[in-house]
Short mmCIF file of C-alpha atoms in Angstrom, two decimals:
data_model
loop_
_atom_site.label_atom_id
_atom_site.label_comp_id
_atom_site.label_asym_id
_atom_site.label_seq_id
_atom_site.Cartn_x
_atom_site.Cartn_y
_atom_site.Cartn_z
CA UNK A 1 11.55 16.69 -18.26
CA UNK A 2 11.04 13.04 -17.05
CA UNK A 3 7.08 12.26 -16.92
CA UNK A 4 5.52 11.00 -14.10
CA UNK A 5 5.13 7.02 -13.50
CA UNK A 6 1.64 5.09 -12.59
CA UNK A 7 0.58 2.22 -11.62
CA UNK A 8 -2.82 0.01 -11.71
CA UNK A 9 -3.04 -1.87 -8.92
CA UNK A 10 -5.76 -4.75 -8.94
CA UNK A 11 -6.75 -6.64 -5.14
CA UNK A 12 -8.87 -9.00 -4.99
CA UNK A 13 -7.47 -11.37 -2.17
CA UNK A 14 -11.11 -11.90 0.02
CA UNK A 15 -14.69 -10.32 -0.26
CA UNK A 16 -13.93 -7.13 -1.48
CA UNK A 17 -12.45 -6.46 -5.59
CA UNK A 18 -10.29 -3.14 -5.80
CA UNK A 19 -9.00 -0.99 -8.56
CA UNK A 20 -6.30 1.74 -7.62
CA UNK A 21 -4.21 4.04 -9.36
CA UNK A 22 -1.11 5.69 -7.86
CA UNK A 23 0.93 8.41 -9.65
CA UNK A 24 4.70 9.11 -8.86
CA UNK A 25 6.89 12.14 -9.91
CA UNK A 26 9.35 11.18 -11.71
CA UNK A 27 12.65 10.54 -9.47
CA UNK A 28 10.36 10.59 -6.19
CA UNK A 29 11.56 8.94 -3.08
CA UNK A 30 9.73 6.02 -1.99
CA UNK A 31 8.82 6.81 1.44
CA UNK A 32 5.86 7.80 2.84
CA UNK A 33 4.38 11.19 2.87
CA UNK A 34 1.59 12.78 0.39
CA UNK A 35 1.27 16.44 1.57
CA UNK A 36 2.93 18.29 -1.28
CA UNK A 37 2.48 19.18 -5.15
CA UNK A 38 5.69 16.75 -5.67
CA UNK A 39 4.60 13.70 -3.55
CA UNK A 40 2.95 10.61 -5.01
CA UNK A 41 -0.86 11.34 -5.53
CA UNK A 42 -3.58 9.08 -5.68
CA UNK A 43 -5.74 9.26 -9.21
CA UNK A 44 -8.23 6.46 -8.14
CA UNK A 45 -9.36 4.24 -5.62
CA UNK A 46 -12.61 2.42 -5.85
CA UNK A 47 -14.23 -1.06 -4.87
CA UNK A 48 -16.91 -3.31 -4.48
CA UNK A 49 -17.65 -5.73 -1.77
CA UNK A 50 -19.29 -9.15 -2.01
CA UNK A 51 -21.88 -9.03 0.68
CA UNK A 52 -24.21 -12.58 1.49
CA UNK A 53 -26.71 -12.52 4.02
CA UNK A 54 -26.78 -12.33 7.82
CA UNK A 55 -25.63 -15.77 9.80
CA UNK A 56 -23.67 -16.42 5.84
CA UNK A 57 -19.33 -16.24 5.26
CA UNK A 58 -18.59 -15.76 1.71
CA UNK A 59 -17.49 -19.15 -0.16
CA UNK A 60 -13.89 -18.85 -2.54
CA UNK A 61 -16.12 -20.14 -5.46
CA UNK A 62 -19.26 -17.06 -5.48
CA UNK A 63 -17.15 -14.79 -4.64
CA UNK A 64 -14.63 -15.02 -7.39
CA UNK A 65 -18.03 -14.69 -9.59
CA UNK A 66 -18.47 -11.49 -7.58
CA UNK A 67 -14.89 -10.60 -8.81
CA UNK A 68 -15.01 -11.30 -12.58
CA UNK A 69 -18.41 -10.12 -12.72
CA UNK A 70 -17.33 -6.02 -11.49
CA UNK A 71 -13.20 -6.06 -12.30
CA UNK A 72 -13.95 -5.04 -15.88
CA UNK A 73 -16.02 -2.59 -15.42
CA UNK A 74 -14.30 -1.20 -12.52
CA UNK A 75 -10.70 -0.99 -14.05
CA UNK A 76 -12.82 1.14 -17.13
CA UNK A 77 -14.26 3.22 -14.50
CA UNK A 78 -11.07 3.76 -12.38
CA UNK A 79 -9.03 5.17 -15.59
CA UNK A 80 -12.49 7.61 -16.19
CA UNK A 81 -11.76 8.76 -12.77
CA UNK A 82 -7.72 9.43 -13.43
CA UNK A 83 -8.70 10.50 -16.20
CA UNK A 84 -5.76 8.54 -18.10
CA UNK A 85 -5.83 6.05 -20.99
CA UNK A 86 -3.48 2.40 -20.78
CA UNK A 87 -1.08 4.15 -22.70
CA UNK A 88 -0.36 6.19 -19.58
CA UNK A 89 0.08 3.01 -17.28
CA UNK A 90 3.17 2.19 -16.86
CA UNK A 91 2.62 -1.27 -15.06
CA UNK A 92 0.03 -3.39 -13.87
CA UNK A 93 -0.14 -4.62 -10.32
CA UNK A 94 -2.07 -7.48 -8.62
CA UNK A 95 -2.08 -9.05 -5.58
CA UNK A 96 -0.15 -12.44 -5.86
CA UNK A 97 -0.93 -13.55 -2.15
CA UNK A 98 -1.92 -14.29 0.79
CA UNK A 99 -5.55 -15.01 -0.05
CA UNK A 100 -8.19 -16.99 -1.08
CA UNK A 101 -7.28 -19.13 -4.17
CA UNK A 102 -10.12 -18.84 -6.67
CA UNK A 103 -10.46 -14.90 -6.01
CA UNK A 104 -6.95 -14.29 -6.05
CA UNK A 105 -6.97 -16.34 -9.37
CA UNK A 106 -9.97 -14.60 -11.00
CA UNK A 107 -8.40 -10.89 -10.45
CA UNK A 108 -4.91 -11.87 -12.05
CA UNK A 109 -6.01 -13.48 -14.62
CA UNK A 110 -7.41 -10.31 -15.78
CA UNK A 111 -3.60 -8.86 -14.49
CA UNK A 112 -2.08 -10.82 -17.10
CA UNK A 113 -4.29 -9.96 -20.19
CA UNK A 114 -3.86 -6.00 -19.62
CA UNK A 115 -0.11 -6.37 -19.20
CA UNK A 116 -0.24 -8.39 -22.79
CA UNK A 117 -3.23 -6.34 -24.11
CA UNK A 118 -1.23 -2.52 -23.23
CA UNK A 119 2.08 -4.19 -23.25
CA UNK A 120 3.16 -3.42 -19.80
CA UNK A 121 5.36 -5.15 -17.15
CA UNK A 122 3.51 -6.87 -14.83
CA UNK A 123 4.21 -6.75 -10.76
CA UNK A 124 2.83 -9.67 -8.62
CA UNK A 125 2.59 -7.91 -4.67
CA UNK A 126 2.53 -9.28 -1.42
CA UNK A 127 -0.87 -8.28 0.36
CA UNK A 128 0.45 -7.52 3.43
CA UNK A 129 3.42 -5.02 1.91
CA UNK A 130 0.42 -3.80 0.20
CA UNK A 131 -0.97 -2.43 3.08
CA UNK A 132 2.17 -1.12 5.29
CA UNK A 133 3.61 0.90 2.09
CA UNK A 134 0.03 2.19 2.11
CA UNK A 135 -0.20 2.96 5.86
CA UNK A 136 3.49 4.85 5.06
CA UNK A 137 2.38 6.90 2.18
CA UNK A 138 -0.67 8.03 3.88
CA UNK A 139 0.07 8.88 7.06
CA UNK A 140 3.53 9.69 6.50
CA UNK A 141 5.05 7.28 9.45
CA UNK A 142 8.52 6.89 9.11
CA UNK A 143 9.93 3.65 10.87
CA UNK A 144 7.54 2.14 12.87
CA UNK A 145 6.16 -1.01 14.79
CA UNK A 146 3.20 -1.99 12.49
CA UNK A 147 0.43 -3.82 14.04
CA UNK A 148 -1.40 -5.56 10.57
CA UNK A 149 -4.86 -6.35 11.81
CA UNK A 150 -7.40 -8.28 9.06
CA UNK A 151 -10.13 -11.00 8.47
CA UNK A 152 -6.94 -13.18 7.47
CA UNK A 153 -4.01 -12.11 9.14
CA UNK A 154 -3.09 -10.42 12.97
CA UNK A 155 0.97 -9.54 12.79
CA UNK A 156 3.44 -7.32 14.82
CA UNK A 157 5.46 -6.18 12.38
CA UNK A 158 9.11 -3.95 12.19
CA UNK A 159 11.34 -3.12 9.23
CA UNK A 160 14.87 -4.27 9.61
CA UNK A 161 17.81 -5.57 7.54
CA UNK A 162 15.58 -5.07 4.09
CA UNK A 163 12.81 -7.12 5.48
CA UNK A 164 9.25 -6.36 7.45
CA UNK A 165 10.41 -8.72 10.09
CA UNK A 166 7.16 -10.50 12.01
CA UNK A 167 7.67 -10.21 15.64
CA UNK A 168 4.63 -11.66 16.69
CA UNK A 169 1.28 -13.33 15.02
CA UNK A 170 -1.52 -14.70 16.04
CA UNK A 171 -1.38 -18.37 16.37
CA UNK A 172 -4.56 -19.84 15.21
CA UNK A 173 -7.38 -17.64 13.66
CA UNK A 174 -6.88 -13.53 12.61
CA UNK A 175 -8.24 -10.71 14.61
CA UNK A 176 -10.82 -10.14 11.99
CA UNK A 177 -12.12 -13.24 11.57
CA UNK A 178 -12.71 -13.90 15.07
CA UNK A 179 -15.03 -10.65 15.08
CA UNK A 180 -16.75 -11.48 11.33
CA UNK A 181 -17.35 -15.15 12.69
CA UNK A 182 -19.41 -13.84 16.18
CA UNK A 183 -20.98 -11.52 14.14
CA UNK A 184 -22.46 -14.96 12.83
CA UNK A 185 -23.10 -16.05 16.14
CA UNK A 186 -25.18 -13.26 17.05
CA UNK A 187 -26.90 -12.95 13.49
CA UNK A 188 -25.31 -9.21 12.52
CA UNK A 189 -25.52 -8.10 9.08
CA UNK A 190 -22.90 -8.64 6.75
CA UNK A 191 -23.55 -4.79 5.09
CA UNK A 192 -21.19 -2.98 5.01
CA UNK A 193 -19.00 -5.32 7.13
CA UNK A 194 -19.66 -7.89 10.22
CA UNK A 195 -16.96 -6.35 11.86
CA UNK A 196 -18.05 -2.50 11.32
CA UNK A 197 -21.51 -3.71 13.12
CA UNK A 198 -19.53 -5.67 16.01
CA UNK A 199 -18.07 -1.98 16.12
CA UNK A 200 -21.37 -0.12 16.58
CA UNK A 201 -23.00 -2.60 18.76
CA UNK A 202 -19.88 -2.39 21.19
CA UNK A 203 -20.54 1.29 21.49
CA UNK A 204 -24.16 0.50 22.93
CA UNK A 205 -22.46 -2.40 25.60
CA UNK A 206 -21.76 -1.22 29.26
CA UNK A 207 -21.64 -4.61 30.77
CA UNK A 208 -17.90 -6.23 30.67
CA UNK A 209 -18.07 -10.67 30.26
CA UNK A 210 -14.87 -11.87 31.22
CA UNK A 211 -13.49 -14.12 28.43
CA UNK A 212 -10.01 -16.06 27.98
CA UNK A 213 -7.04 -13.64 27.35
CA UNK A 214 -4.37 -15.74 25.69
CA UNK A 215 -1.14 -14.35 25.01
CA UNK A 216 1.67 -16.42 24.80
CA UNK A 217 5.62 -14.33 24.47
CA UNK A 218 4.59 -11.91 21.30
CA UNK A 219 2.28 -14.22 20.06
CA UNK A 220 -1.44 -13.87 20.55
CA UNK A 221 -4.21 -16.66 20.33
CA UNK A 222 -7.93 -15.96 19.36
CA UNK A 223 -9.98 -19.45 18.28
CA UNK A 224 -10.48 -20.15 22.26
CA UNK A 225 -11.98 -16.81 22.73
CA UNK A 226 -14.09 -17.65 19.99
CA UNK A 227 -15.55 -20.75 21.48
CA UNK A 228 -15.46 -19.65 24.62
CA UNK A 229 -18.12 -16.50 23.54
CA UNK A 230 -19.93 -19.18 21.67
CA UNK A 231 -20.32 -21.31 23.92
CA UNK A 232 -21.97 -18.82 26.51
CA UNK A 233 -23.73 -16.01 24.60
CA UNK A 234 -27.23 -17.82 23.49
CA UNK A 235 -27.33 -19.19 27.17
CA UNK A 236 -26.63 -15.21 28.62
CA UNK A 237 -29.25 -13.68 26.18
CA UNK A 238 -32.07 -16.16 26.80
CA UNK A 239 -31.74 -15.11 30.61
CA UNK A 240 -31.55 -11.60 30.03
CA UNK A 241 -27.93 -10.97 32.17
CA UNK A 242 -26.81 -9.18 28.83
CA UNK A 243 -27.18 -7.73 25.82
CA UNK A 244 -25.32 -8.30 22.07
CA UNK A 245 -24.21 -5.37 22.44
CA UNK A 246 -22.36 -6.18 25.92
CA UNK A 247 -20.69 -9.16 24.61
CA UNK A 248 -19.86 -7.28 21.50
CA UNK A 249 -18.29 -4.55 24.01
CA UNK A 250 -16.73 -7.76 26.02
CA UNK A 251 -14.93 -8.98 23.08
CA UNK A 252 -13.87 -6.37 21.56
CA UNK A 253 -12.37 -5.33 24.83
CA UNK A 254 -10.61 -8.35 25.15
CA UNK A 255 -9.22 -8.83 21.81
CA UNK A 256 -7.86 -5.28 21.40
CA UNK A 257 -5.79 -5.31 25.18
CA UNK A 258 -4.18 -8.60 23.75
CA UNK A 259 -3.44 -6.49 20.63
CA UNK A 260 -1.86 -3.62 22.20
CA UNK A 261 0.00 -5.47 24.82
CA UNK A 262 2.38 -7.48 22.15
CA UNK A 263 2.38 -4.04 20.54
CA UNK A 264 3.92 -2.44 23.57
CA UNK A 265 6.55 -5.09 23.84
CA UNK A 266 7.69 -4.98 20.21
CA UNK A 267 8.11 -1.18 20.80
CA UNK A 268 9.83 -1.72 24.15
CA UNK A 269 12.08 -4.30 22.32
CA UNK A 270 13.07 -1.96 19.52
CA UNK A 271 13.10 1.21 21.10
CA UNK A 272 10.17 2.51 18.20
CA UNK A 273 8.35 5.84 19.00
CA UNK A 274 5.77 4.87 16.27
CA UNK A 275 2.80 2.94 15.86
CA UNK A 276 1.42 2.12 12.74
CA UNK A 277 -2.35 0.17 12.54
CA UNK A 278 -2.79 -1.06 8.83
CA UNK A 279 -5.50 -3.89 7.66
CA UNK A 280 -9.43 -3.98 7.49
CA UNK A 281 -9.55 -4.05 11.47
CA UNK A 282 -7.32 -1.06 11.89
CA UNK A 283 -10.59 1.19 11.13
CA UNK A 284 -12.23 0.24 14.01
CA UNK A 285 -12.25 3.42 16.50
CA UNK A 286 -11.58 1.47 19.81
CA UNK A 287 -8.69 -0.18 18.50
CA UNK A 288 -7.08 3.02 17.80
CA UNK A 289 -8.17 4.99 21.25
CA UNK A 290 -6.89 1.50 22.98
CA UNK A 291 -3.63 1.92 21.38
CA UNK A 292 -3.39 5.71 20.86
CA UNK A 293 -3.35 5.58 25.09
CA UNK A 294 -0.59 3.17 24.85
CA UNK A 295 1.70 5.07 23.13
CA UNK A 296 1.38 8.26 24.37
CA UNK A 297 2.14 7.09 27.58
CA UNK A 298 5.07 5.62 25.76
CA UNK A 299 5.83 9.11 25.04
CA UNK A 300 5.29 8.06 20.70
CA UNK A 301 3.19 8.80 18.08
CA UNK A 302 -0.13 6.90 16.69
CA UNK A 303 -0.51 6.62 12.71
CA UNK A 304 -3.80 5.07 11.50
CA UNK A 305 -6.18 5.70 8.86
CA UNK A 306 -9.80 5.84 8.17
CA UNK A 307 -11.73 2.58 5.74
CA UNK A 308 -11.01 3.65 2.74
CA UNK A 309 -7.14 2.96 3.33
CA UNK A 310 -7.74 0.39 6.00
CA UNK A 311 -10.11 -2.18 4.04
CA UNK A 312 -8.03 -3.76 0.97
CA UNK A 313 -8.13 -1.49 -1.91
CA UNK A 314 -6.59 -1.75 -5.32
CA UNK A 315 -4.52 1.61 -4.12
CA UNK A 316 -2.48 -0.47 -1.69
CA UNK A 317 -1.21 -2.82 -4.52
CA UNK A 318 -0.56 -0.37 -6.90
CA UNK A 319 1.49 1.92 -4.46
CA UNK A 320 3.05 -0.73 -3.10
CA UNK A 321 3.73 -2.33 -7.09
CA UNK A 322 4.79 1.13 -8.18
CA UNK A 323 7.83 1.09 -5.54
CA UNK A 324 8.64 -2.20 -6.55
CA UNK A 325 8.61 -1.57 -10.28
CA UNK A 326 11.02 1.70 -9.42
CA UNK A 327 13.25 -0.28 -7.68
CA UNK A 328 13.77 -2.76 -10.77
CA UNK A 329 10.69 -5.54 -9.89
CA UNK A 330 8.72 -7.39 -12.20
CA UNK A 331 6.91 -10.53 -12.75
CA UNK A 332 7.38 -13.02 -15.66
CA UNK A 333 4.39 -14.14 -16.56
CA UNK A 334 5.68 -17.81 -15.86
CA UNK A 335 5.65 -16.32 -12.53
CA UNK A 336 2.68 -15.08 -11.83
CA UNK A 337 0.66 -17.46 -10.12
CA UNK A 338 -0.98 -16.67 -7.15
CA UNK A 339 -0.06 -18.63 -3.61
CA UNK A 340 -2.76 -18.45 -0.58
CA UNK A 341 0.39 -18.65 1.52
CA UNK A 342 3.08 -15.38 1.23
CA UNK A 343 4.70 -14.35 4.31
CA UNK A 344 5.66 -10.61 5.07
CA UNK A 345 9.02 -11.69 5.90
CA UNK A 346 9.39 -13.85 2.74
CA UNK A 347 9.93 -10.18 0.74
CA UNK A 348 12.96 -8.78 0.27
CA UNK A 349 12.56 -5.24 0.30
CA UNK A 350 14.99 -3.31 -1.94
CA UNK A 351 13.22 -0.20 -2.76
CA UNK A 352 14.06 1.22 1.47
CA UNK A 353 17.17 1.73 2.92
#
């Protein structure tokens, strides 16, 4: 009887480092799905987060420290948790890009030596296939419009002709970072996220600001917004006509309409009954009511999931690596430099149909 085949997946493309570890039955298909004893499972999935202080981004340089200081110890720790040893890993996979150079840098260097150290092929992955064949596995959606929502990257996404073909981005600035950098602005706290506190302070907000609303075809357009919010919200507090957590309400608001309007048109375009929210922003809870309302009225079906699959995770990179490495991937280690620029579309996807 064939034994089963796992992956380490190692992400370390922004603020947060990530160890997964993904086990597949020998022979399994490599769709989504994980709600029987024969499906994939997941044997570990942990992470730690560089964090700076309110008013503070993190800087490429500190937090690659952040990485090499906690990827050791974490890959040690993720194997006590699978409880597995690296003769049980059958390849190592790391996220080759997009991202921030000297973080991306710091966690494959460390790819390369295990795949040397336990002799093991190694599997450079595409951060954004990382989290759609995560978003698949977990929720079990089958074919559908993926809306990728991050602190780097806002895409409408579908799978066609062995490609996740981008039908629409954001033209300037991501989703995510437009919430992280008014989180600045208004001096939130970076713990656990700027965005999860944007979140929490929008519940509190009653009071609707009317802000730019720039969408342009399928393409959406945030760094206005941004300035626009700036420009206005020390002026609006100091006279008392609102609160934080009104403009954190207002832009949230804003932002997620543009979101699930290009949304709606990829789906209309397609003919897609499915909606699938992946990335770090793809937590938040008024994102997915927004869009949940959207869809049903569309007569479809929502998939989303909760942080811990959301936020980049090692998990995502070795799920994604492990379909790869089934489908006959791997990276020379001539090969595997990192790149802070990697399309979706630039992957040819050979392990779907």
């Amino acid at each position: 009887m064939a034994r089963p085949i796992i992956a380490l997946g190692m992400e370390g493309s922004a603020n947060k480092i990530g160890i997964g570890i993904m086990r597949h039955p020998a022979g399994a298909e490599a769709g989504g799905g994980s709600g029987d004893a024969d499906a994939p499972r997941v044997l570990a999935n942990i992470r730690k987060t560089y964090i700076t202080p309110p008013g503070q981004g993190f800087q490429p340089r500190d937090t690659a420290k952040h990485h090499q200081a906690h990827v050791v110890g974490l890959v040690k720790r993720a194997l006590e948790i699978a409880g597995i040893s690296p003769e049980d890993v059958d390849c190592i996979c790391f996220t080759k890009g997009p991202g921030m150079g000297a973080p991306l840098n710091s966690v494959a260097v460390v790819a390369r030596t295990l795949s040397l150290l336990w002799k093991k092929p190694l599997i450079g992955v595409n951060h954004c296939i990382g989290h759609i064949e995560m978003g698949r596995f977990i929720t079990g959606a089958n074919n559908p419009v993926v809306l990728y929502v991050s602190g780097g990257n806002t895409q409408v996404i579908a799978y066609s002709e062995r490609r996740y073909q981008i039908f629409g981005e954001t033209l300037d600035i991501a989703v995510g970072n437009c919430l992280d950098r008014f989180a600045r602005i208004i001096n939130l706290s970076n713990d656990p996220s700027p965005g999860y506190n944007i979140e929490q302070c929008a519940k509190l907000g009653s009071k609707f600001v009317e802000l730019p609303y720039i969408v342009k075809g399928m393409d959406v357009s945030f760094s206005g917004i941004l300035s626009a919010i700036e420009s206005i919200a020390h002026d609006l507090l100091k006279k008392g006509e609102c609160t934080k957590e009104d403009l954190c309400f207002s832009l949230q608001e804003t932002l997620f309409a543009m979101l699930v309007e290009v949304t709606e048109r990829a789906m209309a375009h397609i003919g897609a009954t499915e909606v699938l929210i992946v990335g770090g922003v793809g937590s938040n809870e008024r994102l997915q009511q927004m869009m949940a309302l959207m869809v049903e009225d569309r007569g479809g079906k929502l998939f989303a999931t909760d942080e811990s699959f959301c936020i980049d995770n090692g998990l995502m990179i070795a799920q994604a690596g492990l379909l790869m490495h089934k489908a006959g991937h791997m990276t020379p280690l001539e090969d595997s430099w990192c790149t802070q620029r990697y399309r979706t579309d630039d992957v040819l996807v050979t392990w779907r149909d």
